[in-house]
Amino acid sequence: MSRTRLAEAPYNQSGDLITYVGTNPDRVHEWRPNTPFPTMLILEGTTRGMSAARFVWRSDKGHRYEMFMMDAVDLMKRDAPIWHGTADTWWMVQKRGKNYGIRRATHDDLKTAGHVPGPKSDCRACDGVAYGYESWCPLPPTPDVPHQFRGGPLTRSCLCGLGSKDNIHTHNRETL
């Protein structure tokens, strides 16, 4: 599905995403550029506004985000990184009608933000991102570009879909 990119998103003084600005623009502490951001979210519950029901998430840093139910369904149907009510991945803010909410960042979002497949040290878009335990850029490798082997969680195959011994991975044989 093609989406119109949202340039900026509203946040309050506590760093929480504001879900509705409406006639109270003074509630907005800052408008941040809308780029993919990594964080672990913990599901708190649901809330209901005048026009939509949403899931409420709290980040591991204490920031509050809401997610439209439609995006929660998409999160659960895709390769969702959900474990006991937590989801640890890259997120984007989007606008539906006059409301703001988060969704999982897509490969297109990550590419547009300048991410490149491979080690995080090779990805300029990952510079300065406090996601220290993951050494790879979130954009998965593709089988048409040489890259270091990046194993899937349950297989000996690379995330690009090719086997670990495929020639595309030859420059990194020592880690196999």
PDB file of C-alpha atoms in Angstrom:
ATOM      1  CA  MET A   1       0.000   0.000   0.000  1.00  0.00           C
ATOM      2  CA  SER A   2       1.395   3.401  -0.911  1.00  0.00           C
ATOM      3  CA  ARG A   3       1.411   5.999   1.831  1.00  0.00           C
ATOM      4  CA  THR A   4       1.925   9.725   1.870  1.00  0.00           C
ATOM      5  CA  ARG A   5       4.985  10.376   3.974  1.00  0.00           C
ATOM      6  CA  LEU A   6       4.369  12.382   7.121  1.00  0.00           C
ATOM      7  CA  ALA A   7       7.200  14.910   7.471  1.00  0.00           C
ATOM      8  CA  GLU A   8       6.834  15.705  11.192  1.00  0.00           C
ATOM      9  CA  ALA A   9       5.040  14.306  14.228  1.00  0.00           C
ATOM     10  CA  PRO A  10       3.846  16.068  17.410  1.00  0.00           C
ATOM     11  CA  TYR A  11       5.319  15.226  20.833  1.00  0.00           C
ATOM     12  CA  ASN A  12       4.604  16.599  24.309  1.00  0.00           C
ATOM     13  CA  GLN A  13       7.174  17.675  26.949  1.00  0.00           C
ATOM     14  CA  SER A  14       7.461  14.115  28.295  1.00  0.00           C
ATOM     15  CA  GLY A  15       8.382  12.774  24.855  1.00  0.00           C
ATOM     16  CA  ASP A  16       5.010  11.062  24.309  1.00  0.00           C
ATOM     17  CA  LEU A  17       3.452  11.063  20.850  1.00  0.00           C
ATOM     18  CA  ILE A  18       0.415  13.354  20.804  1.00  0.00           C
ATOM     19  CA  THR A  19      -2.409  11.475  19.114  1.00  0.00           C
ATOM     20  CA  TYR A  20      -4.658  14.462  18.370  1.00  0.00           C
ATOM     21  CA  VAL A  21      -3.629  18.100  17.989  1.00  0.00           C
ATOM     22  CA  GLY A  22      -6.932  19.550  16.756  1.00  0.00           C
ATOM     23  CA  THR A  23      -7.725  22.968  18.219  1.00  0.00           C
ATOM     24  CA  ASN A  24      -5.005  22.711  20.915  1.00  0.00           C
ATOM     25  CA  PRO A  25      -1.713  23.239  19.041  1.00  0.00           C
ATOM     26  CA  ASP A  26      -0.200  24.690  22.245  1.00  0.00           C
ATOM     27  CA  ARG A  27      -0.102  21.124  23.664  1.00  0.00           C
ATOM     28  CA  VAL A  28       2.670  20.320  21.170  1.00  0.00           C
ATOM     29  CA  HIS A  29       6.086  20.779  22.760  1.00  0.00           C
ATOM     30  CA  GLU A  30       7.966  19.919  19.572  1.00  0.00           C
ATOM     31  CA  TRP A  31       7.435  18.689  16.039  1.00  0.00           C
ATOM     32  CA  ARG A  32      10.052  16.007  15.345  1.00  0.00           C
ATOM     33  CA  PRO A  33      11.122  14.793  11.917  1.00  0.00           C
ATOM     34  CA  ASN A  34       9.290  11.546  11.168  1.00  0.00           C
ATOM     35  CA  THR A  35      12.039   9.015  10.577  1.00  0.00           C
ATOM     36  CA  PRO A  36      12.127   5.334  11.579  1.00  0.00           C
ATOM     37  CA  PHE A  37      13.132   4.897  15.216  1.00  0.00           C
ATOM     38  CA  PRO A  38      14.003   1.739  17.146  1.00  0.00           C
ATOM     39  CA  THR A  39      12.483   1.047  20.533  1.00  0.00           C
ATOM     40  CA  MET A  40      11.041  -1.727  22.629  1.00  0.00           C
ATOM     41  CA  LEU A  41       7.345  -1.205  23.281  1.00  0.00           C
ATOM     42  CA  ILE A  42       5.304  -2.814  26.057  1.00  0.00           C
ATOM     43  CA  LEU A  43       1.580  -3.221  25.484  1.00  0.00           C
ATOM     44  CA  GLU A  44      -0.433  -1.449  28.189  1.00  0.00           C
ATOM     45  CA  GLY A  45      -3.955  -1.899  26.851  1.00  0.00           C
ATOM     46  CA  THR A  46      -6.471  -0.157  24.639  1.00  0.00           C
ATOM     47  CA  THR A  47      -8.146   3.211  24.509  1.00  0.00           C
ATOM     48  CA  ARG A  48     -11.071   4.598  22.618  1.00  0.00           C
ATOM     49  CA  GLY A  49     -11.282   8.070  21.116  1.00  0.00           C
ATOM     50  CA  MET A  50     -14.166   9.713  19.319  1.00  0.00           C
ATOM     51  CA  SER A  51     -13.252   8.162  15.988  1.00  0.00           C
ATOM     52  CA  ALA A  52     -11.047   5.145  16.651  1.00  0.00           C
ATOM     53  CA  ALA A  53     -10.045   2.443  19.072  1.00  0.00           C
ATOM     54  CA  ARG A  54      -6.292   2.110  19.576  1.00  0.00           C
ATOM     55  CA  PHE A  55      -3.683   0.011  21.345  1.00  0.00           C
ATOM     56  CA  VAL A  56      -1.594   1.845  23.958  1.00  0.00           C
ATOM     57  CA  TRP A  57       2.124   1.070  24.142  1.00  0.00           C
ATOM     58  CA  ARG A  58       4.798   2.334  26.541  1.00  0.00           C
ATOM     59  CA  SER A  59       8.448   2.307  25.487  1.00  0.00           C
ATOM     60  CA  ASP A  60      11.200   0.886  27.660  1.00  0.00           C
ATOM     61  CA  LYS A  61      12.190   4.558  28.194  1.00  0.00           C
ATOM     62  CA  GLY A  62       8.685   5.413  29.477  1.00  0.00           C
ATOM     63  CA  HIS A  63       7.283   7.202  26.407  1.00  0.00           C
ATOM     64  CA  ARG A  64       3.647   6.601  25.429  1.00  0.00           C
ATOM     65  CA  TYR A  65       2.519   5.754  21.894  1.00  0.00           C
ATOM     66  CA  GLU A  66      -0.844   4.739  20.475  1.00  0.00           C
ATOM     67  CA  MET A  67      -1.393   2.402  17.527  1.00  0.00           C
ATOM     68  CA  PHE A  68      -4.483   2.164  15.357  1.00  0.00           C
ATOM     69  CA  MET A  69      -6.100  -1.282  15.454  1.00  0.00           C
ATOM     70  CA  MET A  70      -5.580  -1.654  11.720  1.00  0.00           C
ATOM     71  CA  ASP A  71      -1.821  -1.267  12.231  1.00  0.00           C
ATOM     72  CA  ALA A  72      -1.848  -3.686  15.179  1.00  0.00           C
ATOM     73  CA  VAL A  73      -3.456  -6.303  12.924  1.00  0.00           C
ATOM     74  CA  ASP A  74      -0.762  -5.641  10.314  1.00  0.00           C
ATOM     75  CA  LEU A  75       1.932  -5.954  12.997  1.00  0.00           C
ATOM     76  CA  MET A  76       0.573  -9.319  14.116  1.00  0.00           C
ATOM     77  CA  LYS A  77       0.075 -10.695  10.596  1.00  0.00           C
ATOM     78  CA  ARG A  78       3.577  -9.834   9.403  1.00  0.00           C
ATOM     79  CA  ASP A  79       6.813 -11.147  10.832  1.00  0.00           C
ATOM     80  CA  ALA A  80       5.927  -9.628  14.203  1.00  0.00           C
ATOM     81  CA  PRO A  81       8.667  -9.397  16.830  1.00  0.00           C
ATOM     82  CA  ILE A  82       6.139  -9.774  19.669  1.00  0.00           C
ATOM     83  CA  TRP A  83       7.026 -11.613  22.879  1.00  0.00           C
ATOM     84  CA  HIS A  84       4.769 -11.601  25.957  1.00  0.00           C
ATOM     85  CA  GLY A  85       3.262  -8.228  25.091  1.00  0.00           C
ATOM     86  CA  THR A  86       6.490  -6.551  24.004  1.00  0.00           C
ATOM     87  CA  ALA A  87       7.505  -5.596  20.476  1.00  0.00           C
ATOM     88  CA  ASP A  88      11.099  -4.623  19.739  1.00  0.00           C
ATOM     89  CA  THR A  89      11.567  -3.212  16.248  1.00  0.00           C
ATOM     90  CA  TRP A  90      11.695   0.002  14.188  1.00  0.00           C
ATOM     91  CA  TRP A  91       8.638   2.267  14.173  1.00  0.00           C
ATOM     92  CA  MET A  92       7.160   5.171  12.196  1.00  0.00           C
ATOM     93  CA  VAL A  93       4.486   7.711  13.036  1.00  0.00           C
ATOM     94  CA  GLN A  94       1.571   8.002  10.656  1.00  0.00           C
ATOM     95  CA  LYS A  95      -1.583  10.055  10.453  1.00  0.00           C
ATOM     96  CA  ARG A  96      -5.056   8.679   9.841  1.00  0.00           C
ATOM     97  CA  GLY A  97      -7.628  11.422   9.506  1.00  0.00           C
ATOM     98  CA  LYS A  98      -6.702  13.942  12.202  1.00  0.00           C
ATOM     99  CA  ASN A  99      -5.114  11.356  14.533  1.00  0.00           C
ATOM    100  CA  TYR A 100      -1.503  10.270  14.902  1.00  0.00           C
ATOM    101  CA  GLY A 101      -0.327   6.772  15.755  1.00  0.00           C
ATOM    102  CA  ILE A 102       2.620   4.451  15.240  1.00  0.00           C
ATOM    103  CA  ARG A 103       3.146   1.492  12.963  1.00  0.00           C
ATOM    104  CA  ARG A 104       6.025  -0.834  12.244  1.00  0.00           C
ATOM    105  CA  ALA A 105       8.455   0.745   9.792  1.00  0.00           C
ATOM    106  CA  THR A 106       8.414  -0.910   6.369  1.00  0.00           C
ATOM    107  CA  HIS A 107      11.419  -1.712   4.177  1.00  0.00           C
ATOM    108  CA  ASP A 108      10.475   1.316   2.045  1.00  0.00           C
ATOM    109  CA  ASP A 109      10.525   3.552   5.152  1.00  0.00           C
ATOM    110  CA  LEU A 110      13.973   2.243   6.085  1.00  0.00           C
ATOM    111  CA  LYS A 111      15.339   2.643   2.540  1.00  0.00           C
ATOM    112  CA  THR A 112      13.942   6.187   2.269  1.00  0.00           C
ATOM    113  CA  ALA A 113      15.649   7.044   5.571  1.00  0.00           C
ATOM    114  CA  GLY A 114      18.969   5.923   4.036  1.00  0.00           C
ATOM    115  CA  HIS A 115      19.416   2.490   5.625  1.00  0.00           C
ATOM    116  CA  VAL A 116      21.523  -0.057   3.766  1.00  0.00           C
ATOM    117  CA  PRO A 117      21.565  -3.814   4.320  1.00  0.00           C
ATOM    118  CA  GLY A 118      24.452  -5.186   6.330  1.00  0.00           C
ATOM    119  CA  PRO A 119      26.415  -4.352   9.460  1.00  0.00           C
ATOM    120  CA  LYS A 120      25.209  -1.292  11.357  1.00  0.00           C
ATOM    121  CA  SER A 121      28.725   0.147  11.115  1.00  0.00           C
ATOM    122  CA  ASP A 122      28.250   0.390   7.309  1.00  0.00           C
ATOM    123  CA  CYS A 123      24.847   2.086   7.551  1.00  0.00           C
ATOM    124  CA  ARG A 124      24.938   5.889   7.875  1.00  0.00           C
ATOM    125  CA  ALA A 125      21.256   5.993   8.894  1.00  0.00           C
ATOM    126  CA  CYS A 126      22.096   3.838  11.934  1.00  0.00           C
ATOM    127  CA  ASP A 127      24.774   6.295  13.175  1.00  0.00           C
ATOM    128  CA  GLY A 128      24.009   7.467  16.677  1.00  0.00           C
ATOM    129  CA  VAL A 129      21.070   5.090  17.124  1.00  0.00           C
ATOM    130  CA  ALA A 130      21.016   3.681  20.635  1.00  0.00           C
ATOM    131  CA  TYR A 131      20.137   0.154  19.608  1.00  0.00           C
ATOM    132  CA  GLY A 132      23.406  -1.316  20.787  1.00  0.00           C
ATOM    133  CA  TYR A 133      22.589  -5.004  21.083  1.00  0.00           C
ATOM    134  CA  GLU A 134      21.746  -5.311  17.371  1.00  0.00           C
ATOM    135  CA  SER A 135      24.828  -5.032  15.178  1.00  0.00           C
ATOM    136  CA  TRP A 136      22.936  -5.085  11.878  1.00  0.00           C
ATOM    137  CA  CYS A 137      21.005  -2.397  10.037  1.00  0.00           C
ATOM    138  CA  PRO A 138      17.285  -3.290  10.186  1.00  0.00           C
ATOM    139  CA  LEU A 139      17.089  -3.542   6.396  1.00  0.00           C
ATOM    140  CA  PRO A 140      17.622  -7.229   5.544  1.00  0.00           C
ATOM    141  CA  PRO A 141      20.251  -8.189   2.953  1.00  0.00           C
ATOM    142  CA  THR A 142      19.225  -9.012  -0.603  1.00  0.00           C
ATOM    143  CA  PRO A 143      20.589 -11.893  -2.704  1.00  0.00           C
ATOM    144  CA  ASP A 144      21.695  -9.539  -5.515  1.00  0.00           C
ATOM    145  CA  VAL A 145      24.251  -7.523  -3.482  1.00  0.00           C
ATOM    146  CA  PRO A 146      27.362  -9.073  -1.859  1.00  0.00           C
ATOM    147  CA  HIS A 147      27.097  -8.905   1.927  1.00  0.00           C
ATOM    148  CA  GLN A 148      28.175 -10.559   5.134  1.00  0.00           C
ATOM    149  CA  PHE A 149      26.228 -13.632   6.182  1.00  0.00           C
ATOM    150  CA  ARG A 150      23.363 -12.774   8.538  1.00  0.00           C
ATOM    151  CA  GLY A 151      21.724 -15.864   9.953  1.00  0.00           C
ATOM    152  CA  GLY A 152      18.026 -16.223  10.534  1.00  0.00           C
ATOM    153  CA  PRO A 153      16.826 -17.065  14.045  1.00  0.00           C
ATOM    154  CA  LEU A 154      15.908 -20.699  13.298  1.00  0.00           C
ATOM    155  CA  THR A 155      17.890 -21.644  10.197  1.00  0.00           C
ATOM    156  CA  ARG A 156      21.404 -21.851   8.814  1.00  0.00           C
ATOM    157  CA  SER A 157      20.251 -19.701   5.891  1.00  0.00           C
ATOM    158  CA  CYS A 158      21.037 -16.028   5.554  1.00  0.00           C
ATOM    159  CA  LEU A 159      18.191 -13.532   5.842  1.00  0.00           C
ATOM    160  CA  CYS A 160      18.675 -12.929   2.101  1.00  0.00           C
ATOM    161  CA  GLY A 161      17.292 -16.441   1.556  1.00  0.00           C
ATOM    162  CA  LEU A 162      20.512 -18.041   0.330  1.00  0.00           C
ATOM    163  CA  GLY A 163      22.511 -20.726   2.115  1.00  0.00           C
ATOM    164  CA  SER A 164      25.431 -19.852   4.349  1.00  0.00           C
ATOM    165  CA  LYS A 165      27.969 -21.254   1.873  1.00  0.00           C
ATOM    166  CA  ASP A 166      26.668 -19.284  -1.140  1.00  0.00           C
ATOM    167  CA  ASN A 167      29.369 -17.289  -2.985  1.00  0.00           C
ATOM    168  CA  ILE A 168      27.658 -14.000  -2.162  1.00  0.00           C
ATOM    169  CA  HIS A 169      28.882 -14.535   1.428  1.00  0.00           C
ATOM    170  CA  THR A 170      32.481 -15.561   0.586  1.00  0.00           C
ATOM    171  CA  HIS A 171      34.148 -12.397   1.870  1.00  0.00           C
ATOM    172  CA  ASN A 172      33.009 -13.295   5.391  1.00  0.00           C
ATOM    173  CA  ARG A 173      33.729 -17.051   5.593  1.00  0.00           C
ATOM    174  CA  GLU A 174      35.509 -16.788   8.936  1.00  0.00           C
ATOM    175  CA  THR A 175      32.213 -16.167  10.774  1.00  0.00           C
ATOM    176  CA  LEU A 176      30.436 -19.266   9.357  1.00  0.00           C
TER     177      LEU A 176
END
